[in-house]
mmCIF file of C-alpha atoms in Angstrom:
data_model
loop_
_atom_site.group_PDB
_atom_site.id
_atom_site.type_symbol
_atom_site.label_atom_id
_atom_site.label_comp_id
_atom_site.label_asym_id
_atom_site.label_seq_id
_atom_site.Cartn_x
_atom_site.Cartn_y
_atom_site.Cartn_z
ATOM 1 C CA MET A 1 0.000 0.000 0.000
ATOM 2 C CA LEU A 2 2.759 2.392 1.039
ATOM 3 C CA LYS A 3 4.764 1.402 -2.016
ATOM 4 C CA ARG A 4 1.853 2.187 -4.364
ATOM 5 C CA MET A 5 1.378 5.624 -2.771
ATOM 6 C CA MET A 6 5.069 6.429 -3.233
ATOM 7 C CA ILE A 7 4.942 5.448 -6.907
ATOM 8 C CA ARG A 8 1.845 7.594 -7.450
ATOM 9 C CA LYS A 9 3.498 10.640 -5.826
ATOM 10 C CA ILE A 10 6.582 10.194 -7.966
ATOM 11 C CA MET A 11 4.438 10.024 -11.178
ATOM 12 C CA VAL A 12 2.477 13.165 -10.207
ATOM 13 C CA ALA A 13 5.643 15.056 -9.414
ATOM 14 C CA THR A 14 7.207 13.983 -12.712
ATOM 15 C CA SER A 15 4.127 15.106 -14.651
ATOM 16 C CA ILE A 16 4.181 18.524 -12.979
ATOM 17 C CA VAL A 17 7.859 18.976 -13.846
ATOM 18 C CA LEU A 18 7.197 18.052 -17.493
ATOM 19 C CA VAL A 19 4.296 20.494 -17.778
ATOM 20 C CA MET A 20 6.369 23.315 -16.252
ATOM 21 C CA LEU A 21 9.231 22.522 -18.624
ATOM 22 C CA MET A 22 6.915 22.681 -21.657
ATOM 23 C CA LEU A 23 5.429 26.005 -20.536
ATOM 24 C CA TYR A 24 8.932 27.389 -20.125
ATOM 25 C CA LEU A 25 10.068 26.281 -23.574
ATOM 26 C CA ILE A 26 6.963 27.393 -25.533
ATOM 27 C CA PRO A 27 7.014 31.183 -26.214
ATOM 28 C CA ALA A 28 4.232 33.241 -24.666
ATOM 29 C CA ASN A 29 3.378 34.899 -27.997
ATOM 30 C CA LYS A 30 4.345 34.942 -31.658
ATOM 31 C CA GLU A 31 6.892 37.707 -31.197
ATOM 32 C CA ASP A 32 9.026 35.398 -29.053
ATOM 33 C CA ILE A 33 9.643 33.190 -32.129
ATOM 34 C CA ASP A 34 13.087 33.858 -33.597
ATOM 35 C CA LEU A 35 12.361 37.252 -35.144
ATOM 36 C CA ASN A 36 15.845 37.427 -36.594
ATOM 37 C CA LYS A 37 15.107 34.490 -38.891
ATOM 38 C CA LYS A 38 14.136 35.733 -42.358
ATOM 39 C CA GLN A 39 10.977 34.326 -43.861
ATOM 40 C CA LYS A 40 10.685 33.929 -47.606
ATOM 41 C CA LEU A 41 7.186 34.686 -48.820
ATOM 42 C CA GLU A 42 6.271 33.821 -52.396
ATOM 43 C CA TYR A 43 3.034 34.308 -54.273
ATOM 44 C CA VAL A 44 2.407 31.355 -56.554
ATOM 45 C CA TYR A 45 0.110 32.199 -59.439
ATOM 46 C CA PRO A 46 -2.346 29.455 -60.324
ATOM 47 C CA ASN A 47 -1.777 27.569 -63.552
ATOM 48 C CA ASP A 48 -4.058 27.108 -66.533
ATOM 49 C CA LEU A 49 -4.015 24.777 -69.508
ATOM 50 C CA GLU A 50 -3.216 26.586 -72.746
ATOM 51 C CA ALA A 51 -3.096 25.394 -76.338
ATOM 52 C CA ILE A 52 0.309 24.582 -77.785
ATOM 53 C CA TYR A 53 1.108 23.309 -81.288
ATOM 54 C CA LEU A 54 3.750 20.586 -81.206
ATOM 55 C CA LEU A 55 5.071 18.109 -83.752
ATOM 56 C CA ASP A 56 3.324 14.726 -83.609
ATOM 57 C CA LYS A 57 4.737 11.397 -84.772
ATOM 58 C CA ASN A 58 3.155 11.913 -88.218
ATOM 59 C CA ASN A 59 5.169 15.127 -88.692
ATOM 60 C CA TYR A 60 2.090 17.324 -88.297
ATOM 61 C CA LEU A 61 1.871 20.281 -85.959
ATOM 62 C CA SER A 62 -1.079 19.410 -83.752
ATOM 63 C CA ARG A 63 -3.028 21.120 -81.006
ATOM 64 C CA THR A 64 -2.500 19.879 -77.478
ATOM 65 C CA LYS A 65 -2.295 21.596 -74.077
ATOM 66 C CA ILE A 66 0.206 22.209 -71.292
ATOM 67 C CA SER A 67 0.035 23.919 -67.911
ATOM 68 C CA VAL A 68 1.194 27.554 -67.859
ATOM 69 C CA ASN A 69 1.339 30.530 -65.507
ATOM 70 C CA ASN A 70 -1.891 32.480 -66.015
ATOM 71 C CA LYS A 71 -0.790 35.814 -64.501
ATOM 72 C CA ASN A 72 -1.060 37.637 -67.860
ATOM 73 C CA GLU A 73 -0.499 37.263 -71.595
ATOM 74 C CA VAL A 74 3.278 37.649 -71.318
ATOM 75 C CA SER A 75 3.673 35.030 -68.573
ATOM 76 C CA LYS A 76 1.587 32.577 -70.594
ATOM 77 C CA ALA A 77 3.655 33.276 -73.706
ATOM 78 C CA ILE A 78 6.968 32.719 -71.878
ATOM 79 C CA ASP A 79 5.793 29.359 -70.536
ATOM 80 C CA LEU A 80 4.503 28.258 -73.937
ATOM 81 C CA ILE A 81 7.788 29.241 -75.604
ATOM 82 C CA GLU A 82 9.559 27.045 -73.024
ATOM 83 C CA GLY A 83 7.222 24.243 -74.113
ATOM 84 C CA LEU A 84 8.124 24.845 -77.748
ATOM 85 C CA THR A 85 11.867 24.743 -76.978
ATOM 86 C CA ILE A 86 13.793 21.486 -77.197
ATOM 87 C CA SER A 87 14.844 20.497 -73.638
ATOM 88 C CA GLY A 88 13.130 23.625 -72.315
ATOM 89 C CA LYS A 89 11.880 24.046 -68.756
ATOM 90 C CA LYS A 90 8.534 22.502 -69.721
ATOM 91 C CA LYS A 91 10.051 19.362 -71.265
ATOM 92 C CA ASP A 92 8.731 17.116 -68.487
ATOM 93 C CA ILE A 93 5.095 18.025 -69.155
ATOM 94 C CA ILE A 94 5.107 17.715 -72.944
ATOM 95 C CA PRO A 95 2.450 15.078 -73.794
ATOM 96 C CA ASN A 96 3.684 11.710 -74.991
ATOM 97 C CA GLY A 97 4.137 11.453 -78.742
ATOM 98 C CA PHE A 98 4.846 15.174 -79.252
ATOM 99 C CA LYS A 99 8.088 17.040 -79.935
ATOM 100 C CA SER A 100 9.237 20.624 -79.430
ATOM 101 C CA LEU A 101 10.907 22.434 -82.325
ATOM 102 C CA LEU A 102 12.706 25.584 -81.160
ATOM 103 C CA PRO A 103 16.479 24.961 -81.028
ATOM 104 C CA GLU A 104 17.888 23.930 -77.659
ATOM 105 C CA ASP A 105 19.172 26.774 -75.424
ATOM 106 C CA THR A 106 17.094 29.386 -77.270
ATOM 107 C CA LYS A 107 16.364 32.181 -74.789
ATOM 108 C CA VAL A 108 13.832 35.010 -74.708
ATOM 109 C CA LEU A 109 15.925 38.182 -74.381
ATOM 110 C CA ASN A 110 12.947 40.502 -74.288
ATOM 111 C CA ILE A 111 9.209 40.278 -74.692
ATOM 112 C CA LYS A 112 6.505 42.912 -74.817
ATOM 113 C CA PHE A 113 2.778 43.018 -75.428
ATOM 114 C CA ASP A 114 1.167 46.118 -76.845
ATOM 115 C CA ASN A 115 -1.977 46.789 -78.852
ATOM 116 C CA ASN A 116 -2.724 43.027 -79.170
ATOM 117 C CA ILE A 117 0.723 42.416 -80.701
ATOM 118 C CA LEU A 118 3.303 40.251 -78.927
ATOM 119 C CA THR A 119 6.933 41.009 -79.799
ATOM 120 C CA ILE A 120 9.531 38.390 -78.855
ATOM 121 C CA ASP A 121 13.282 38.947 -79.072
ATOM 122 C CA PHE A 122 15.100 35.596 -79.170
ATOM 123 C CA SER A 123 18.767 34.862 -78.572
ATOM 124 C CA SER A 124 21.020 33.924 -81.504
ATOM 125 C CA GLU A 125 20.374 30.195 -80.881
ATOM 126 C CA PHE A 126 17.058 30.725 -82.681
ATOM 127 C CA ASN A 127 19.033 30.783 -85.945
ATOM 128 C CA ASN A 128 20.147 27.188 -85.383
ATOM 129 C CA ILE A 129 16.851 25.923 -86.808
ATOM 130 C CA LYS A 130 17.331 23.214 -89.396
ATOM 131 C CA GLU A 131 16.234 24.372 -92.822
ATOM 132 C CA ASP A 132 13.599 21.653 -93.175
ATOM 133 C CA SER A 133 12.045 22.737 -89.859
ATOM 134 C CA GLU A 134 12.044 26.505 -90.366
ATOM 135 C CA LYS A 135 8.483 26.855 -91.622
ATOM 136 C CA LYS A 136 7.109 24.563 -88.925
ATOM 137 C CA VAL A 137 8.862 26.561 -86.181
ATOM 138 C CA ILE A 138 7.211 29.772 -87.406
ATOM 139 C CA GLU A 139 3.846 28.007 -87.729
ATOM 140 C CA ALA A 140 4.123 26.531 -84.222
ATOM 141 C CA LEU A 141 5.065 29.877 -82.680
ATOM 142 C CA THR A 142 2.327 31.733 -84.539
ATOM 143 C CA TYR A 143 -0.526 29.328 -83.842
ATOM 144 C CA THR A 144 0.509 28.751 -80.218
ATOM 145 C CA LEU A 145 0.951 32.382 -79.204
ATOM 146 C CA THR A 146 -2.066 33.756 -81.092
ATOM 147 C CA SER A 147 -4.199 31.141 -79.335
ATOM 148 C CA ILE A 148 -3.687 33.129 -76.115
ATOM 149 C CA ASN A 149 -6.781 35.259 -75.559
ATOM 150 C CA GLY A 150 -5.933 38.869 -76.446
ATOM 151 C CA ILE A 151 -2.917 38.186 -78.671
ATOM 152 C CA ASP A 152 -3.825 38.727 -82.323
ATOM 153 C CA LYS A 153 -0.388 38.912 -83.934
ATOM 154 C CA ILE A 154 3.255 38.242 -83.133
ATOM 155 C CA GLU A 155 6.514 39.860 -84.200
ATOM 156 C CA ILE A 156 9.781 37.905 -84.054
ATOM 157 C CA CYS A 157 13.207 39.439 -83.468
ATOM 158 C CA VAL A 158 16.621 37.801 -83.019
ATOM 159 C CA ASP A 159 19.296 39.606 -80.983
ATOM 160 C CA GLY A 160 17.290 42.810 -81.219
ATOM 161 C CA LYS A 161 16.873 42.673 -85.010
ATOM 162 C CA LYS A 162 13.486 42.029 -86.629
ATOM 163 C CA LEU A 163 13.334 38.668 -88.400
ATOM 164 C CA THR A 164 12.334 39.458 -91.980
ATOM 165 C CA ASN A 165 13.511 36.203 -93.602
ATOM 166 C CA LEU A 166 13.860 32.614 -92.420
ATOM 167 C CA PRO A 167 17.457 32.062 -91.219
ATOM 168 C CA ASN A 168 18.510 29.395 -93.752
ATOM 169 C CA SER A 169 16.076 29.294 -96.655
ATOM 170 C CA LYS A 170 15.806 33.111 -96.615
ATOM 171 C CA ILE A 171 12.069 32.897 -97.361
ATOM 172 C CA LYS A 172 10.493 36.289 -96.675
ATOM 173 C CA LEU A 173 8.217 36.635 -93.652
ATOM 174 C CA PRO A 174 5.313 39.063 -93.240
ATOM 175 C CA ASP A 175 5.858 42.006 -90.880
ATOM 176 C CA TYR A 176 3.431 40.511 -88.366
ATOM 177 C CA LEU A 177 2.393 36.883 -88.069
ATOM 178 C CA ASP A 178 -1.120 35.636 -87.395
ATOM 179 C CA LYS A 179 -3.103 32.523 -88.272
ATOM 180 C CA ASN A 180 -3.353 33.699 -91.878
ATOM 181 C CA TYR A 181 0.233 32.423 -92.148
ATOM 182 C CA GLY A 182 -1.180 28.885 -92.268
ATOM 183 C CA ILE A 183 -0.063 25.586 -90.763
ATOM 184 C CA ASN A 184 0.735 22.103 -92.120
ATOM 185 C CA LYS A 185 0.383 23.679 -95.545
ATOM 186 C CA LYS A 186 -0.881 21.742 -98.547
ATOM 187 C CA TYR A 187 -0.886 23.235 -102.043
ATOM 188 C CA GLU A 188 -3.681 22.264 -104.399
ATOM 189 C CA PHE A 189 -3.777 25.093 -106.917
ATOM 190 C CA SER A 190 -3.274 24.753 -110.641
ATOM 191 C CA SER A 191 -2.175 28.331 -111.371
ATOM 192 C CA LEU A 192 -0.316 31.064 -109.503
ATOM 193 C CA SER A 193 -3.106 33.583 -109.890
ATOM 194 C CA ASP A 194 -6.093 34.087 -107.633
ATOM 195 C CA ILE A 195 -4.881 31.807 -104.805
ATOM 196 C CA ASP A 196 -6.936 31.492 -101.643
ATOM 197 C CA SER A 197 -6.628 29.353 -98.516
ATOM 198 C CA TYR A 198 -8.649 27.877 -95.660
ATOM 199 C CA THR A 199 -7.761 25.803 -92.606
ATOM 200 C CA VAL A 200 -9.569 22.654 -91.473
ATOM 201 C CA TYR A 201 -9.017 20.801 -88.193
ATOM 202 C CA TYR A 202 -9.074 17.015 -88.305
ATOM 203 C CA VAL A 203 -9.190 14.465 -85.488
ATOM 204 C CA PHE A 204 -6.355 12.129 -84.658
ATOM 205 C CA ASN A 205 -6.913 9.288 -82.206
ATOM 206 C CA ASP A 206 -3.724 7.607 -81.013
ATOM 207 C CA ASN A 207 -4.453 4.844 -78.488
ATOM 208 C CA ASN A 208 -7.340 6.833 -77.025
ATOM 209 C CA GLN A 209 -5.298 10.051 -76.985
ATOM 210 C CA VAL A 210 -7.481 12.405 -79.010
ATOM 211 C CA TYR A 211 -6.070 15.638 -80.417
ATOM 212 C CA TYR A 212 -6.742 17.961 -83.343
ATOM 213 C CA THR A 213 -4.576 18.671 -86.364
ATOM 214 C CA PRO A 214 -5.073 21.757 -88.569
ATOM 215 C CA VAL A 215 -4.275 21.682 -92.275
ATOM 216 C CA THR A 216 -4.174 24.839 -94.392
ATOM 217 C CA LYS A 217 -5.068 24.157 -98.000
ATOM 218 C CA TYR A 218 -4.086 26.577 -100.767
ATOM 219 C CA VAL A 219 -6.411 26.491 -103.768
ATOM 220 C CA ASN A 220 -7.387 28.659 -106.694
ATOM 221 C CA ASN A 221 -10.178 30.902 -105.505
ATOM 222 C CA GLN A 222 -13.424 29.165 -106.348
ATOM 223 C CA LYS A 223 -15.552 32.129 -105.196
ATOM 224 C CA GLN A 224 -17.198 29.829 -102.693
ATOM 225 C CA ASP A 225 -18.366 30.464 -99.163
ATOM 226 C CA LYS A 226 -15.592 29.362 -96.773
ATOM 227 C CA VAL A 227 -18.076 28.244 -94.126
ATOM 228 C CA LYS A 228 -19.669 25.841 -96.598
ATOM 229 C CA ILE A 229 -16.272 24.760 -97.946
ATOM 230 C CA ILE A 230 -15.094 23.777 -94.451
ATOM 231 C CA ILE A 231 -18.305 21.860 -93.657
ATOM 232 C CA ASP A 232 -18.146 20.110 -97.028
ATOM 233 C CA GLU A 233 -14.485 19.252 -96.440
ATOM 234 C CA LEU A 234 -15.255 17.671 -93.078
ATOM 235 C CA SER A 235 -18.303 15.786 -94.317
ATOM 236 C CA THR A 236 -16.716 14.312 -97.420
ATOM 237 C CA SER A 237 -16.398 10.537 -97.475
ATOM 238 C CA LEU A 238 -12.906 10.917 -98.977
ATOM 239 C CA LEU A 239 -10.685 11.964 -96.094
ATOM 240 C CA TYR A 240 -7.751 14.196 -96.900
ATOM 241 C CA GLU A 241 -5.178 11.863 -95.346
ATOM 242 C CA SER A 242 -5.590 8.308 -94.050
ATOM 243 C CA ASN A 243 -4.331 9.329 -90.612
ATOM 244 C CA LEU A 244 -6.489 12.475 -90.414
ATOM 245 C CA MET A 245 -10.102 11.782 -89.558
ATOM 246 C CA SER A 246 -13.422 13.553 -89.533
ATOM 247 C CA TYR A 247 -16.416 12.146 -87.697
ATOM 248 C CA LEU A 248 -18.906 14.306 -89.597
ATOM 249 C CA ASP A 249 -21.384 12.136 -91.516
ATOM 250 C CA ALA A 250 -21.305 12.573 -95.298
ATOM 251 C CA ASN A 251 -25.085 13.134 -95.318
ATOM 252 C CA VAL A 252 -24.992 16.064 -92.898
ATOM 253 C CA LYS A 253 -26.295 19.229 -94.535
ATOM 254 C CA LEU A 254 -25.713 22.819 -93.463
ATOM 255 C CA LEU A 255 -29.157 24.377 -94.017
ATOM 256 C CA ASP A 256 -28.108 27.959 -93.296
ATOM 257 C CA TYR A 257 -25.977 30.031 -90.952
ATOM 258 C CA GLU A 258 -25.838 33.469 -89.344
ATOM 259 C CA LEU A 259 -22.598 35.292 -88.542
ATOM 260 C CA THR A 260 -22.733 38.133 -86.026
ATOM 261 C CA ASP A 261 -19.669 39.788 -84.491
ATOM 262 C CA LYS A 262 -17.724 36.985 -82.738
ATOM 263 C CA THR A 263 -20.400 34.280 -83.010
ATOM 264 C CA ILE A 264 -21.729 32.065 -85.777
ATOM 265 C CA LYS A 265 -24.964 30.048 -85.669
ATOM 266 C CA LEU A 266 -24.980 26.913 -87.799
ATOM 267 C CA ASN A 267 -28.298 25.270 -88.642
ATOM 268 C CA PHE A 268 -27.970 21.585 -89.679
ATOM 269 C CA ASN A 269 -30.290 18.760 -90.551
ATOM 270 C CA ASP A 270 -30.727 16.129 -87.827
ATOM 271 C CA LEU A 271 -28.048 13.839 -89.288
ATOM 272 C CA ILE A 272 -25.447 15.820 -87.373
ATOM 273 C CA LEU A 273 -26.805 14.238 -84.194
ATOM 274 C CA SER A 274 -25.063 11.154 -82.870
ATOM 275 C CA ASP A 275 -28.007 10.514 -80.528
ATOM 276 C CA ILE A 276 -31.302 11.866 -81.894
ATOM 277 C CA ALA A 277 -33.314 10.901 -78.805
ATOM 278 C CA ASN A 278 -31.087 13.009 -76.540
ATOM 279 C CA ASN A 279 -30.082 15.693 -79.073
ATOM 280 C CA LEU A 280 -26.366 14.936 -78.761
ATOM 281 C CA ILE A 281 -23.565 15.885 -81.134
ATOM 282 C CA LEU A 282 -20.221 14.097 -80.947
ATOM 283 C CA GLU A 283 -17.553 16.156 -79.210
ATOM 284 C CA GLU A 284 -15.135 15.418 -82.068
ATOM 285 C CA VAL A 285 -17.630 16.879 -84.560
ATOM 286 C CA MET A 286 -18.089 20.059 -82.529
ATOM 287 C CA TYR A 287 -14.331 20.477 -82.073
ATOM 288 C CA THR A 288 -13.378 20.009 -85.728
ATOM 289 C CA ILE A 289 -16.076 22.445 -86.888
ATOM 290 C CA GLY A 290 -15.580 24.838 -83.972
ATOM 291 C CA LEU A 291 -11.792 25.078 -84.182
ATOM 292 C CA SER A 292 -11.864 25.377 -87.979
ATOM 293 C CA LEU A 293 -14.415 28.210 -88.059
ATOM 294 C CA CYS A 294 -12.994 30.085 -85.075
ATOM 295 C CA ASP A 295 -9.578 30.219 -86.736
ATOM 296 C CA GLU A 296 -10.882 30.974 -90.217
ATOM 297 C CA LEU A 297 -13.418 33.648 -89.226
ATOM 298 C CA ASN A 298 -11.605 35.013 -86.149
ATOM 299 C CA ILE A 299 -14.602 34.329 -83.919
ATOM 300 C CA ASP A 300 -14.984 32.969 -80.382
ATOM 301 C CA GLU A 301 -18.174 30.930 -80.452
ATOM 302 C CA VAL A 302 -20.040 28.452 -82.652
ATOM 303 C CA ILE A 303 -23.683 27.695 -81.864
ATOM 304 C CA PHE A 304 -25.020 24.405 -83.247
ATOM 305 C CA GLU A 305 -28.697 24.227 -84.216
ATOM 306 C CA VAL A 306 -30.721 21.387 -85.670
ATOM 307 C CA ASN A 307 -33.757 22.460 -87.670
ATOM 308 C CA ASN A 308 -33.540 25.893 -85.983
ATOM 309 C CA GLN A 309 -33.418 24.419 -82.460
ATOM 310 C CA GLU A 310 -30.277 25.240 -80.459
ATOM 311 C CA ILE A 311 -28.502 22.051 -79.404
ATOM 312 C CA SER A 312 -25.015 22.946 -78.236
ATOM 313 C CA THR A 313 -22.332 25.641 -78.159
ATOM 314 C CA PHE A 314 -18.606 25.475 -78.829
ATOM 315 C CA SER A 315 -16.656 28.343 -77.215
ATOM 316 C CA LEU A 316 -12.959 29.111 -77.406
ATOM 317 C CA LYS A 317 -13.210 30.930 -74.074
ATOM 318 C CA SER A 318 -14.430 27.762 -72.376
ATOM 319 C CA LEU A 319 -11.308 25.985 -73.695
ATOM 320 C CA ASP A 320 -8.889 28.471 -72.083
#
């Protein structure tokens, strides 16, 4: 009995000592915490997915997405340029099956954004582009950077000097580059007079990895409506290339359309529906039509109607 009481007293005394020791060691307020120790405070801007045009295994520049800093247009552009650069800082997040094209060690010396024009001054490594890749580098830069909301055109400089010709082939470049420059270009004209162009996005499905590939076709001007030409191109039973697909049924008919400001309404027959009972249109159909028309007409939104009933909307803003 006496022994148990002694043990209990010792345990109580030990507990009291421990509590007093803890109270002594813990500071009474926040200011007692090592104020001489510097604290590094960083603001981390949230990331967004942005479109980037990279080389796929079929040697086409195709539209995919990577994560970028969404602080402003310039921060997005810098991150996307890193994604376009071989062994750049974004190399670990480039989707499987895609390649960057800008020469390794290419740096951005200066970049500015003014009046919807992005001007990029690259280091001299930019000139190390292989001649057979020159056009694709310009196409990738142009389509990637003008896909950023607010950027309409880009201007390229190297070591402070405006790039007026491609480094090796010496092909002349326009003063400012936009999507009118074209991408994955195919030439189907029979004479050098009265040449026109249009761009169509196709679907590529690689082991359930779905992405979209634009092709700019140069033809003799047929005085036809480009909206109808693009729909006809996508609905033809003869696909342009065996590895480029369109899921638009050959019997789909565009009944009429209305273009207003940054939006176009397309009115189709009901064969555009993949599920008539539930009024559903395949995502691949909406994307190929939507991306094609948004690029060609410089618009932001495509509204799909069936027999004058609104079914769905494709919006570039919702893709940002």
